[in-house]
Amino acid sequence: MTGLMHRKIITPEQEGGQGHLKRTLSWWHLLALGVGAIVGTGIYTLVGIGAGLAGPGVILSFIIAGSICCCAALAYAEVATMIPASGSAYTYSYVVIGESVAWVVGWSLILEYSLVVSAVAVGWSGYAAGFLSSLGLQMPAAILGGPAAGGVVNLPAVLIVFAVAGLLALGTKESATVNAILVVVKIVALLVFVVAAVPAFDLAHFHPFLPNGFASHSVDGTPKGVMAAAAIIFFAFYGFDAISTAAEEAKHPERDLPIGIIGSMIVCTAIYVGVAATAVGSMSYTLYASSAEPLALILRALGHPNAAVLIGAAAVVALPTVILAFLFGQSRIFFVMARDGVLPPALAKVNARTGTPVRITMITAVVVAILAGVTPLAKIAALANAGTLLAFIAVSACMLILRRREPDRKRVFRTPLAWVVGPVAILGCLYLFYSLPHQTQAFFLIWNLFGLICYAGWRAIGSRRTVA
C-alpha cells in the first residue's frame, strides 16, 4: 500500500495485461450509452415526484439541475480526455489529488451507481405493472413493492436487474448495441407523449407557478420548493458520467468521450424541457404527483389509452437501458478500485472470452437487486444524488487543479470559461446537497464514515502483507 496522498500515474503498460478491458466501443455507442443513462426514470417517473414538491415550478427545477449538470459535463469532457482510463471520478481524483480522496469519491460512486440501478429498477417495475394491468393482467401487490410500500418484495425490479447483468456479462459491444436500439424506442415514445398531450396544453395549469416557494423548506417533515425538487430531479440528468467509465473500452477515447458526454447532455436537455413542459401544461400536477407512471396516467386521463399503452410498453422495454448504463459503470468502478488494490484484487478478474469483469458484475447485481426489492424509489433517488454530487464536485475540482498545475498540457477538449464553469458546478452541487433531506445527508455521511473505516482496515492489512 502507498501513502494516503499518493497519486496514481496512468501508463499504457499499467492498463494492459490480465486486467485489460477490450476496446470495442465507437462514439455512437458512447452517445447512446449517455442518452440511455440520462433519459429514463427521471422523465418517466420523477417528473411526478418533482411536481409534488414544486408544483408547476418543477420546470425551473429541471432547468436548474440541468444547468449544473451541463457545467459538470464540460469538466468531465476535459478531464476524461486528459486521463482516458476507466474509473471515472475515482480515477481522476486518484491521478490529480491522491489515494485517500479517490477512495472517498470511489466509495461515493459505489453508492451512486448501486442506488441508481435500484431506483430505475423500481421505476421499471411500476411501469411494467401498469402496462400489464392495461392488458388485463393484474399482479399481486405483495410482489410489486417492498415492506415500506405495503408489499413483501418488488420481484419485477429484482428480475430486471439480473436480466441486464446477464446481458452485460455476454460482452460490452453486444450490450452497447442492444442499448442503442432501445434508446431509439425510448425517444420515439416520448415524442408520442408530446404529440398526444400538446392539444390539451393550458397555461392555467401553470398557476400558481410556485405554490411551495423557491428555497427548500420542510412542510410536515417533507422538503418542499423548487430547490427541494431540483435536488431530487438532479437524478434525472446525470448519467453522462457513466460514459467516462468506458474510457478503456472506447476505440478512440480522446475523440469519442467528448462526443458522448457533451452530445448526450444536449440531446437529453432538449427532450426533458419539452416533455416536462408538456406534462405540466396538459393537466393539473396534483393529479399525477404521486403516480409511479405519470406520463401514462396523463395520456389515459386525456383519452389516449392506446398512446398510454405505448408509453408503458416503451418504458418496460427501454428503461433497462438506464440499468444497463449504470450497472456497466458500477462494475467498472469496482473493477478499477480492485485493480488499484484499494479493494481486494481478486475482484479485478476479466473473462478471457468476453473481455468483461463478469465476477464483479454479478456481485454488483446481487447487491442492487436486494436494494431494489425492498427500498422505495424516492429514498433511493435522494441518496443516490448525494454520491453523484460529490463526484461532480471532485471532477470539477480536478479540472481546475490541472488548469493551475499543468496550464500548457495538451487538451483535446477545452472547457470554455473554465474558471466560471468549474466554480458554478462546485457551488451548484453544494447547494443541491444542502437542499437534500437532512436524513439523506446523514445517511450519506454515515456511509462515507463506514467507508473510511473499511479503507483504514484494508490499508492496515496491506501494510502487514508488505512487511511480511
CSV table of C-alpha atoms in Angstrom, one decimal:
chain,number,residue,atom,x,y,z
A,1,MET,CA,0.0,0.0,0.0
A,2,THR,CA,1.2,3.5,-0.7
A,3,GLY,CA,0.8,6.8,1.1
A,4,LEU,CA,-2.5,8.4,1.7
A,5,MET,CA,-1.9,11.2,-0.8
A,6,HIS,CA,0.0,9.1,-3.3
A,7,ARG,CA,-1.1,10.0,-6.8
A,8,LYS,CA,-1.7,7.3,-9.5
A,9,ILE,CA,0.2,7.5,-12.8
A,10,ILE,CA,-1.5,6.2,-15.8
A,11,THR,CA,0.6,4.4,-18.4
A,12,PRO,CA,-0.4,2.0,-21.2
A,13,GLU,CA,1.6,-0.7,-19.5
A,14,GLN,CA,-0.3,-0.4,-16.3
A,15,GLU,CA,-3.6,-0.6,-18.1
A,16,GLY,CA,-2.6,-3.7,-20.0
A,17,GLY,CA,-2.2,-7.4,-19.1
A,18,GLN,CA,-4.7,-9.7,-17.4
A,19,GLY,CA,-6.7,-6.8,-16.1
A,20,HIS,CA,-7.1,-5.1,-19.5
A,21,LEU,CA,-10.6,-4.3,-20.9
A,22,LYS,CA,-11.2,-4.7,-24.7
A,23,ARG,CA,-11.6,-1.5,-26.8
A,24,THR,CA,-14.8,-2.3,-28.7
A,25,LEU,CA,-16.9,0.9,-28.4
A,26,SER,CA,-17.4,3.6,-31.0
A,27,TRP,CA,-18.5,7.2,-30.4
A,28,TRP,CA,-22.1,6.4,-31.3
A,29,HIS,CA,-22.1,3.6,-28.7
A,30,LEU,CA,-21.0,6.1,-26.1
A,31,LEU,CA,-23.6,8.7,-27.2
A,32,ALA,CA,-26.3,6.0,-26.9
A,33,LEU,CA,-24.9,4.9,-23.6
A,34,GLY,CA,-25.2,8.5,-22.3
A,35,VAL,CA,-28.7,9.1,-23.6
A,36,GLY,CA,-29.8,5.7,-22.4
A,37,ALA,CA,-28.5,6.5,-18.9
A,38,ILE,CA,-29.9,10.0,-18.7
A,39,VAL,CA,-33.4,9.6,-20.3
A,40,GLY,CA,-35.1,7.1,-18.1
A,41,THR,CA,-36.6,7.1,-14.6
A,42,GLY,CA,-36.1,10.9,-14.3
A,43,ILE,CA,-38.6,11.8,-17.0
A,44,TYR,CA,-40.7,8.7,-16.9
A,45,THR,CA,-41.3,8.7,-13.1
A,46,LEU,CA,-39.6,11.6,-11.2
A,47,VAL,CA,-41.5,14.3,-13.1
A,48,GLY,CA,-44.4,13.3,-10.8
A,49,ILE,CA,-42.4,13.3,-7.6
A,50,GLY,CA,-40.8,16.7,-8.5
A,51,ALA,CA,-44.2,18.2,-9.3
A,52,GLY,CA,-45.5,17.2,-5.9
A,53,LEU,CA,-42.6,19.1,-4.3
A,54,ALA,CA,-42.5,22.2,-6.5
A,55,GLY,CA,-45.8,22.3,-8.4
A,56,PRO,CA,-45.5,23.8,-11.9
A,57,GLY,CA,-42.2,25.3,-10.8
A,58,VAL,CA,-40.8,21.8,-11.4
A,59,ILE,CA,-39.8,23.2,-14.8
A,60,LEU,CA,-37.5,25.6,-13.0
A,61,SER,CA,-36.2,22.6,-11.1
A,62,PHE,CA,-35.4,20.9,-14.3
A,63,ILE,CA,-33.6,24.0,-15.7
A,64,ILE,CA,-31.5,24.5,-12.5
A,65,ALA,CA,-30.5,20.8,-12.2
A,66,GLY,CA,-29.8,20.6,-15.9
A,67,SER,CA,-27.6,23.8,-15.9
A,68,ILE,CA,-25.5,22.5,-13.0
A,69,CYS,CA,-25.1,19.1,-14.8
A,70,CYS,CA,-24.1,20.8,-18.0
A,71,CYS,CA,-21.2,22.6,-16.2
A,72,ALA,CA,-20.1,19.3,-14.6
A,73,ALA,CA,-20.4,17.6,-18.0
A,74,LEU,CA,-18.0,20.2,-19.5
A,75,ALA,CA,-15.5,19.5,-16.7
A,76,TYR,CA,-15.9,15.7,-17.3
A,77,ALA,CA,-15.2,16.1,-21.0
A,78,GLU,CA,-11.9,17.9,-20.4
A,79,VAL,CA,-10.6,15.7,-17.7
A,80,ALA,CA,-11.7,12.5,-19.4
A,81,THR,CA,-9.7,13.2,-22.5
A,82,MET,CA,-6.6,14.1,-20.4
A,83,ILE,CA,-7.0,10.9,-18.3
A,84,PRO,CA,-8.5,8.4,-20.8
A,85,ALA,CA,-8.7,5.5,-18.3
A,86,SER,CA,-11.6,3.6,-16.7
A,87,GLY,CA,-12.8,4.6,-13.3
A,88,SER,CA,-14.5,8.0,-13.9
A,89,ALA,CA,-14.2,10.5,-11.0
A,90,TYR,CA,-12.4,7.9,-8.8
A,91,THR,CA,-9.5,7.6,-11.3
A,92,TYR,CA,-9.4,11.3,-11.9
A,93,SER,CA,-9.2,12.1,-8.2
A,94,TYR,CA,-6.5,9.4,-7.8
A,95,VAL,CA,-4.4,10.9,-10.6
A,96,VAL,CA,-4.9,14.6,-9.7
A,97,ILE,CA,-5.4,14.7,-5.9
A,98,GLY,CA,-4.4,11.4,-4.2
A,99,GLU,CA,-5.5,8.0,-2.9
A,100,SER,CA,-7.4,8.9,0.2
A,101,VAL,CA,-9.6,11.5,-1.6
A,102,ALA,CA,-10.0,9.0,-4.5
A,103,TRP,CA,-11.2,6.4,-2.0
A,104,VAL,CA,-14.0,8.7,-0.7
A,105,VAL,CA,-15.0,9.6,-4.3
A,106,GLY,CA,-15.0,5.9,-5.3
A,107,TRP,CA,-16.9,4.8,-2.3
A,108,SER,CA,-19.5,7.5,-3.1
A,109,LEU,CA,-19.7,6.3,-6.7
A,110,ILE,CA,-20.4,2.8,-5.4
A,111,LEU,CA,-23.3,4.3,-3.5
A,112,GLU,CA,-24.5,6.4,-6.5
A,113,TYR,CA,-24.4,3.6,-9.2
A,114,SER,CA,-25.8,0.9,-6.9
A,115,LEU,CA,-28.7,3.1,-5.9
A,116,VAL,CA,-29.4,4.4,-9.4
A,117,VAL,CA,-29.7,0.9,-10.7
A,118,SER,CA,-32.1,0.1,-7.8
A,119,ALA,CA,-34.2,3.2,-8.3
A,120,VAL,CA,-34.6,2.6,-12.0
A,121,ALA,CA,-35.5,-1.0,-11.4
A,122,VAL,CA,-38.2,0.2,-9.0
A,123,GLY,CA,-39.5,2.7,-11.6
A,124,TRP,CA,-39.4,0.0,-14.3
A,125,SER,CA,-41.5,-2.3,-12.0
A,126,GLY,CA,-44.2,0.4,-11.7
A,127,TYR,CA,-44.4,0.8,-15.5
A,128,ALA,CA,-44.4,-3.0,-16.0
A,129,ALA,CA,-47.2,-3.4,-13.6
A,130,GLY,CA,-49.2,-0.6,-15.2
A,131,PHE,CA,-48.6,-2.0,-18.7
A,132,LEU,CA,-49.7,-5.5,-17.7
A,133,SER,CA,-52.8,-4.0,-16.0
A,134,SER,CA,-53.7,-2.2,-19.2
A,135,LEU,CA,-53.7,-5.6,-20.8
A,136,GLY,CA,-56.0,-7.1,-18.1
A,137,LEU,CA,-53.2,-8.8,-16.2
A,138,GLN,CA,-53.1,-7.8,-12.5
A,139,MET,CA,-50.0,-8.6,-10.5
A,140,PRO,CA,-50.3,-9.2,-6.7
A,141,ALA,CA,-49.4,-6.2,-4.6
A,142,ALA,CA,-47.2,-8.3,-2.4
A,143,ILE,CA,-44.6,-8.7,-5.2
A,144,LEU,CA,-44.8,-5.1,-6.5
A,145,GLY,CA,-43.2,-3.3,-3.5
A,146,GLY,CA,-41.0,-3.8,-0.5
A,147,PRO,CA,-42.2,-3.6,3.1
A,148,ALA,CA,-42.2,0.2,3.1
A,149,ALA,CA,-44.7,0.1,0.2
A,150,GLY,CA,-47.0,-2.4,1.8
A,151,GLY,CA,-45.6,-5.4,0.0
A,152,VAL,CA,-43.1,-8.2,0.6
A,153,VAL,CA,-40.6,-7.7,-2.2
A,154,ASN,CA,-40.5,-5.9,-5.6
A,155,LEU,CA,-40.0,-9.0,-7.6
A,156,PRO,CA,-40.1,-7.4,-11.1
A,157,ALA,CA,-37.3,-5.0,-10.0
A,158,VAL,CA,-35.1,-7.8,-8.8
A,159,LEU,CA,-35.6,-9.8,-12.0
A,160,ILE,CA,-34.8,-6.9,-14.4
A,161,VAL,CA,-31.5,-6.3,-12.6
A,162,PHE,CA,-30.4,-9.9,-13.1
A,163,ALA,CA,-31.6,-9.9,-16.7
A,164,VAL,CA,-29.5,-6.8,-17.6
A,165,ALA,CA,-26.5,-8.1,-15.6
A,166,GLY,CA,-26.7,-11.3,-17.8
A,167,LEU,CA,-26.6,-9.2,-20.9
A,168,LEU,CA,-23.6,-7.2,-19.7
A,169,ALA,CA,-21.8,-10.4,-19.0
A,170,LEU,CA,-22.1,-11.5,-22.6
A,171,GLY,CA,-19.9,-8.7,-23.8
A,172,THR,CA,-19.5,-4.9,-23.9
A,173,LYS,CA,-20.1,-4.3,-27.6
A,174,GLU,CA,-23.1,-6.6,-27.7
A,175,SER,CA,-24.8,-5.0,-24.8
A,176,ALA,CA,-24.0,-1.5,-26.1
A,177,THR,CA,-25.6,-2.3,-29.5
A,178,VAL,CA,-28.8,-3.5,-27.8
A,179,ASN,CA,-28.7,-0.4,-25.7
A,180,ALA,CA,-28.6,1.9,-28.8
A,181,ILE,CA,-31.6,0.2,-30.3
A,182,LEU,CA,-33.7,0.5,-27.1
A,183,VAL,CA,-32.7,4.2,-26.8
A,184,VAL,CA,-34.3,4.9,-30.1
A,185,VAL,CA,-37.5,3.2,-28.9
A,186,LYS,CA,-37.5,5.3,-25.7
A,187,ILE,CA,-37.1,8.6,-27.6
A,188,VAL,CA,-39.9,7.8,-30.1
A,189,ALA,CA,-42.2,7.0,-27.2
A,190,LEU,CA,-41.5,10.4,-25.5
A,191,LEU,CA,-42.2,12.2,-28.8
A,192,VAL,CA,-45.6,10.3,-29.0
A,193,PHE,CA,-46.4,11.6,-25.5
A,194,VAL,CA,-45.6,15.2,-26.5
A,195,VAL,CA,-47.7,15.0,-29.7
A,196,ALA,CA,-50.7,13.4,-27.9
A,197,ALA,CA,-50.7,15.7,-24.9
A,198,VAL,CA,-49.9,19.1,-26.5
A,199,PRO,CA,-53.6,19.6,-27.7
A,200,ALA,CA,-54.6,19.7,-24.0
A,201,PHE,CA,-52.0,22.3,-23.1
A,202,ASP,CA,-53.4,25.1,-21.0
A,203,LEU,CA,-51.5,27.9,-19.3
A,204,ALA,CA,-53.9,27.9,-16.5
A,205,HIS,CA,-52.2,24.7,-15.2
A,206,PHE,CA,-49.1,26.8,-14.5
A,207,HIS,CA,-50.9,28.9,-11.9
A,208,PRO,CA,-49.8,29.3,-9.1
A,209,PHE,CA,-46.4,28.7,-10.5
A,210,LEU,CA,-44.5,28.4,-7.2
A,211,PRO,CA,-47.1,27.1,-4.7
A,212,ASN,CA,-44.3,25.9,-2.4
A,213,GLY,CA,-41.8,28.7,-3.0
A,214,PHE,CA,-38.3,28.5,-4.3
A,215,ALA,CA,-35.9,27.5,-1.5
A,216,SER,CA,-36.1,24.1,0.1
A,217,HIS,CA,-38.1,24.1,3.3
A,218,SER,CA,-39.8,21.4,5.4
A,219,VAL,CA,-43.6,21.0,5.4
A,220,ASP,CA,-44.9,18.3,7.7
A,221,GLY,CA,-41.4,16.7,7.6
A,222,THR,CA,-41.2,16.7,3.8
A,223,PRO,CA,-38.9,19.1,1.9
A,224,LYS,CA,-40.9,21.4,-0.5
A,225,GLY,CA,-39.9,24.0,-3.0
A,226,VAL,CA,-38.2,24.4,-6.3
A,227,MET,CA,-34.8,23.6,-4.9
A,228,ALA,CA,-36.1,20.6,-3.0
A,229,ALA,CA,-37.4,19.3,-6.3
A,230,ALA,CA,-34.2,20.2,-8.1
A,231,ALA,CA,-32.2,18.2,-5.5
A,232,ILE,CA,-34.3,15.1,-6.4
A,233,ILE,CA,-34.7,15.8,-10.2
A,234,PHE,CA,-30.9,16.1,-10.4
A,235,PHE,CA,-31.2,12.3,-10.6
A,236,ALA,CA,-32.9,12.8,-14.0
A,237,PHE,CA,-29.9,14.5,-15.6
A,238,TYR,CA,-26.8,12.7,-14.6
A,239,GLY,CA,-25.8,9.6,-16.4
A,240,PHE,CA,-23.2,11.1,-18.7
A,241,ASP,CA,-20.6,10.2,-16.0
A,242,ALA,CA,-21.2,6.5,-16.9
A,243,ILE,CA,-19.7,7.3,-20.3
A,244,SER,CA,-16.4,8.2,-18.6
A,245,THR,CA,-16.2,4.7,-17.0
A,246,ALA,CA,-16.0,3.3,-20.6
A,247,ALA,CA,-12.7,5.1,-21.4
A,248,GLU,CA,-10.7,2.0,-21.6
A,249,GLU,CA,-13.3,0.3,-23.8
A,250,ALA,CA,-13.6,3.2,-26.3
A,251,LYS,CA,-11.7,2.8,-29.6
A,252,HIS,CA,-10.7,6.4,-29.8
A,253,PRO,CA,-11.2,7.9,-26.3
A,254,GLU,CA,-9.8,11.4,-27.0
A,255,ARG,CA,-12.4,11.9,-29.7
A,256,ASP,CA,-15.2,9.7,-28.6
A,257,LEU,CA,-15.5,10.7,-24.9
A,258,PRO,CA,-16.3,14.4,-25.6
A,259,ILE,CA,-18.9,13.5,-28.2
A,260,GLY,CA,-20.6,11.1,-25.9
A,261,ILE,CA,-20.6,13.3,-22.8
A,262,ILE,CA,-21.5,16.7,-24.4
A,263,GLY,CA,-23.7,15.2,-27.1
A,264,SER,CA,-25.8,13.2,-24.7
A,265,MET,CA,-26.4,16.2,-22.4
A,266,ILE,CA,-27.5,18.4,-25.4
A,267,VAL,CA,-29.9,15.8,-26.7
A,268,CYS,CA,-31.4,15.0,-23.2
A,269,THR,CA,-31.8,18.6,-22.1
A,270,ALA,CA,-33.9,19.3,-25.2
A,271,ILE,CA,-36.0,16.2,-24.5
A,272,TYR,CA,-36.5,17.0,-20.8
A,273,VAL,CA,-37.6,20.6,-21.3
A,274,GLY,CA,-40.2,19.5,-24.0
A,275,VAL,CA,-41.6,16.6,-22.0
A,276,ALA,CA,-41.7,18.4,-18.6
A,277,ALA,CA,-43.4,21.5,-20.0
A,278,THR,CA,-46.0,19.3,-21.9
A,279,ALA,CA,-46.8,17.3,-18.8
A,280,VAL,CA,-47.3,20.4,-16.6
A,281,GLY,CA,-49.4,22.2,-19.2
A,282,SER,CA,-51.6,19.3,-20.1
A,283,MET,CA,-53.3,18.7,-16.7
A,284,SER,CA,-53.0,19.7,-13.0
A,285,TYR,CA,-49.9,18.4,-11.4
A,286,THR,CA,-51.9,17.3,-8.3
A,287,LEU,CA,-53.5,14.5,-10.4
A,288,TYR,CA,-50.2,12.7,-11.2
A,289,ALA,CA,-47.8,13.9,-8.5
A,290,SER,CA,-48.0,10.6,-6.6
A,291,SER,CA,-48.2,8.3,-9.6
A,292,ALA,CA,-45.5,5.6,-10.4
A,293,GLU,CA,-46.2,6.2,-14.1
A,294,PRO,CA,-47.2,9.9,-14.5
A,295,LEU,CA,-46.8,10.1,-18.3
A,296,ALA,CA,-49.0,7.1,-19.0
A,297,LEU,CA,-51.5,8.4,-16.4
A,298,ILE,CA,-51.7,11.8,-18.1
A,299,LEU,CA,-52.4,10.1,-21.5
A,300,ARG,CA,-55.1,7.9,-20.1
A,301,ALA,CA,-56.8,10.9,-18.4
A,302,LEU,CA,-56.7,12.8,-21.7
A,303,GLY,CA,-58.5,10.0,-23.5
A,304,HIS,CA,-55.5,8.4,-25.3
A,305,PRO,CA,-55.4,4.9,-23.9
A,306,ASN,CA,-53.5,3.5,-26.9
A,307,ALA,CA,-50.8,6.1,-26.5
A,308,ALA,CA,-50.7,5.3,-22.8
A,309,VAL,CA,-50.1,1.6,-23.6
A,310,LEU,CA,-47.3,2.6,-26.0
A,311,ILE,CA,-45.7,4.8,-23.3
A,312,GLY,CA,-45.9,1.9,-20.8
A,313,ALA,CA,-44.6,-0.6,-23.3
A,314,ALA,CA,-41.7,1.7,-24.2
A,315,ALA,CA,-40.8,2.2,-20.6
A,316,VAL,CA,-40.9,-1.5,-20.0
A,317,VAL,CA,-38.7,-2.1,-23.0
A,318,ALA,CA,-36.4,0.9,-22.8
A,319,LEU,CA,-35.9,1.8,-19.1
A,320,PRO,CA,-33.5,-1.1,-18.8
A,321,THR,CA,-31.1,1.0,-20.8
A,322,VAL,CA,-30.5,3.1,-17.7
A,323,ILE,CA,-30.0,0.0,-15.6
A,324,LEU,CA,-27.5,-1.3,-18.3
A,325,ALA,CA,-25.5,2.0,-18.4
A,326,PHE,CA,-25.2,2.4,-14.6
A,327,LEU,CA,-24.6,-1.3,-13.9
A,328,PHE,CA,-21.9,-1.1,-16.5
A,329,GLY,CA,-20.4,1.9,-14.8
A,330,GLN,CA,-20.7,0.4,-11.3
A,331,SER,CA,-18.9,-2.8,-12.3
A,332,ARG,CA,-16.1,-0.8,-13.9
A,333,ILE,CA,-15.7,1.4,-10.7
A,334,PHE,CA,-15.4,-1.8,-8.6
A,335,PHE,CA,-13.1,-3.3,-11.2
A,336,VAL,CA,-10.6,-0.4,-11.2
A,337,MET,CA,-10.6,0.1,-7.4
A,338,ALA,CA,-9.8,-3.6,-7.1
A,339,ARG,CA,-7.1,-3.4,-9.8
A,340,ASP,CA,-5.6,-0.4,-7.9
A,341,GLY,CA,-5.5,-2.5,-4.7
A,342,VAL,CA,-7.9,-0.4,-2.6
A,343,LEU,CA,-10.4,-3.3,-2.9
A,344,PRO,CA,-9.5,-7.0,-2.9
A,345,PRO,CA,-7.5,-7.6,-6.2
A,346,ALA,CA,-9.4,-10.9,-6.7
A,347,LEU,CA,-12.4,-8.8,-7.8
A,348,ALA,CA,-10.3,-7.4,-10.8
A,349,LYS,CA,-10.8,-10.5,-13.0
A,350,VAL,CA,-11.7,-10.2,-16.7
A,351,ASN,CA,-13.4,-13.0,-18.5
A,352,ALA,CA,-11.0,-14.3,-21.2
A,353,ARG,CA,-13.7,-14.9,-23.8
A,354,THR,CA,-15.9,-11.7,-23.4
A,355,GLY,CA,-13.3,-9.3,-22.1
A,356,THR,CA,-15.7,-8.2,-19.3
A,357,PRO,CA,-15.4,-8.3,-15.5
A,358,VAL,CA,-18.2,-10.9,-15.1
A,359,ARG,CA,-17.5,-11.7,-11.4
A,360,ILE,CA,-17.8,-8.2,-10.2
A,361,THR,CA,-20.8,-7.5,-12.5
A,362,MET,CA,-22.8,-10.4,-10.9
A,363,ILE,CA,-21.7,-9.4,-7.3
A,364,THR,CA,-23.0,-5.9,-8.1
A,365,ALA,CA,-26.2,-7.3,-9.5
A,366,VAL,CA,-26.9,-9.2,-6.2
A,367,VAL,CA,-26.4,-6.0,-4.1
A,368,VAL,CA,-28.6,-3.7,-6.2
A,369,ALA,CA,-31.3,-6.3,-6.6
A,370,ILE,CA,-31.6,-6.6,-2.9
A,371,LEU,CA,-31.9,-2.8,-2.6
A,372,ALA,CA,-34.5,-2.6,-5.5
A,373,GLY,CA,-36.5,-5.3,-3.9
A,374,VAL,CA,-37.2,-3.6,-0.6
A,375,THR,CA,-36.5,0.2,-0.9
A,376,PRO,CA,-38.9,3.0,-2.0
A,377,LEU,CA,-38.0,5.0,-5.2
A,378,ALA,CA,-37.9,8.5,-3.6
A,379,LYS,CA,-35.5,7.5,-0.8
A,380,ILE,CA,-33.2,5.7,-3.3
A,381,ALA,CA,-33.1,8.6,-5.7
A,382,ALA,CA,-32.3,11.2,-3.0
A,383,LEU,CA,-29.4,9.1,-1.5
A,384,ALA,CA,-28.0,8.4,-5.0
A,385,ASN,CA,-27.9,12.1,-5.7
A,386,ALA,CA,-25.7,12.7,-2.7
A,387,GLY,CA,-23.0,10.4,-4.1
A,388,THR,CA,-23.2,11.9,-7.5
A,389,LEU,CA,-22.9,15.5,-6.2
A,390,LEU,CA,-19.6,14.6,-4.5
A,391,ALA,CA,-18.3,13.0,-7.7
A,392,PHE,CA,-19.2,16.1,-9.8
A,393,ILE,CA,-17.5,18.4,-7.2
A,394,ALA,CA,-14.4,16.2,-7.4
A,395,VAL,CA,-14.2,16.2,-11.2
A,396,SER,CA,-14.8,20.0,-11.4
A,397,ALA,CA,-12.0,20.5,-8.8
A,398,CYS,CA,-9.7,18.2,-10.7
A,399,MET,CA,-10.2,20.3,-13.9
A,400,LEU,CA,-9.3,23.5,-12.1
A,401,ILE,CA,-6.3,21.9,-10.3
A,402,LEU,CA,-4.9,20.7,-13.7
A,403,ARG,CA,-5.5,24.1,-15.2
A,404,ARG,CA,-3.3,25.6,-12.5
A,405,ARG,CA,-0.8,22.8,-12.2
A,406,GLU,CA,-0.3,22.0,-15.9
A,407,PRO,CA,-1.6,25.0,-17.9
A,408,ASP,CA,0.4,24.2,-21.0
A,409,ARG,CA,-0.6,20.5,-21.2
A,410,LYS,CA,-2.3,19.4,-24.4
A,411,ARG,CA,-6.1,19.4,-24.0
A,412,VAL,CA,-8.1,17.7,-26.8
A,413,PHE,CA,-11.2,19.3,-25.4
A,414,ARG,CA,-11.0,22.6,-23.5
A,415,THR,CA,-13.9,23.7,-21.3
A,416,PRO,CA,-14.9,27.2,-22.3
A,417,LEU,CA,-14.7,29.7,-19.4
A,418,ALA,CA,-13.3,27.0,-17.2
A,419,TRP,CA,-12.9,29.4,-14.2
A,420,VAL,CA,-16.6,30.2,-14.4
A,421,VAL,CA,-17.9,26.7,-15.3
A,422,GLY,CA,-15.9,24.9,-12.6
A,423,PRO,CA,-16.9,27.1,-9.7
A,424,VAL,CA,-20.6,27.1,-10.8
A,425,ALA,CA,-20.6,23.3,-10.9
A,426,ILE,CA,-19.0,23.1,-7.5
A,427,LEU,CA,-21.2,25.7,-5.8
A,428,GLY,CA,-24.3,24.5,-7.5
A,429,CYS,CA,-23.6,20.9,-6.4
A,430,LEU,CA,-23.0,22.1,-2.8
A,431,TYR,CA,-26.3,24.0,-2.8
A,432,LEU,CA,-28.2,20.9,-4.2
A,433,PHE,CA,-26.6,18.8,-1.4
A,434,TYR,CA,-27.7,21.4,1.1
A,435,SER,CA,-31.2,21.1,-0.4
A,436,LEU,CA,-31.4,17.3,0.1
A,437,PRO,CA,-33.5,16.0,3.0
A,438,HIS,CA,-31.5,16.0,6.3
A,439,GLN,CA,-32.0,12.3,6.7
A,440,THR,CA,-30.3,11.7,3.3
A,441,GLN,CA,-27.4,13.9,4.2
A,442,ALA,CA,-27.0,12.0,7.5
A,443,PHE,CA,-27.1,8.6,5.7
A,444,PHE,CA,-24.5,9.8,3.2
A,445,LEU,CA,-22.1,10.9,5.9
A,446,ILE,CA,-22.6,7.6,7.7
A,447,TRP,CA,-21.9,5.7,4.5
A,448,ASN,CA,-18.6,7.5,4.0
A,449,LEU,CA,-17.6,7.1,7.7
A,450,PHE,CA,-18.2,3.4,7.2
A,451,GLY,CA,-16.2,3.6,4.0
A,452,LEU,CA,-13.2,5.3,5.7
A,453,ILE,CA,-13.2,2.6,8.4
A,454,CYS,CA,-13.1,-0.1,5.6
A,455,TYR,CA,-10.3,1.8,3.9
A,456,ALA,CA,-8.2,2.1,7.0
A,457,GLY,CA,-8.7,-1.6,7.7
A,458,TRP,CA,-7.8,-2.6,4.2
A,459,ARG,CA,-4.7,-0.4,4.3
A,460,ALA,CA,-3.7,-2.0,7.6
A,461,ILE,CA,-4.0,-5.5,6.1
A,462,GLY,CA,-2.0,-4.3,3.1
A,463,SER,CA,0.8,-2.9,5.3
A,464,ARG,CA,1.1,-6.1,7.2
A,465,ARG,CA,1.4,-8.1,4.0
A,466,THR,CA,4.1,-5.7,2.8
A,467,VAL,CA,6.1,-6.1,6.0
A,468,ALA,CA,5.7,-9.9,5.8
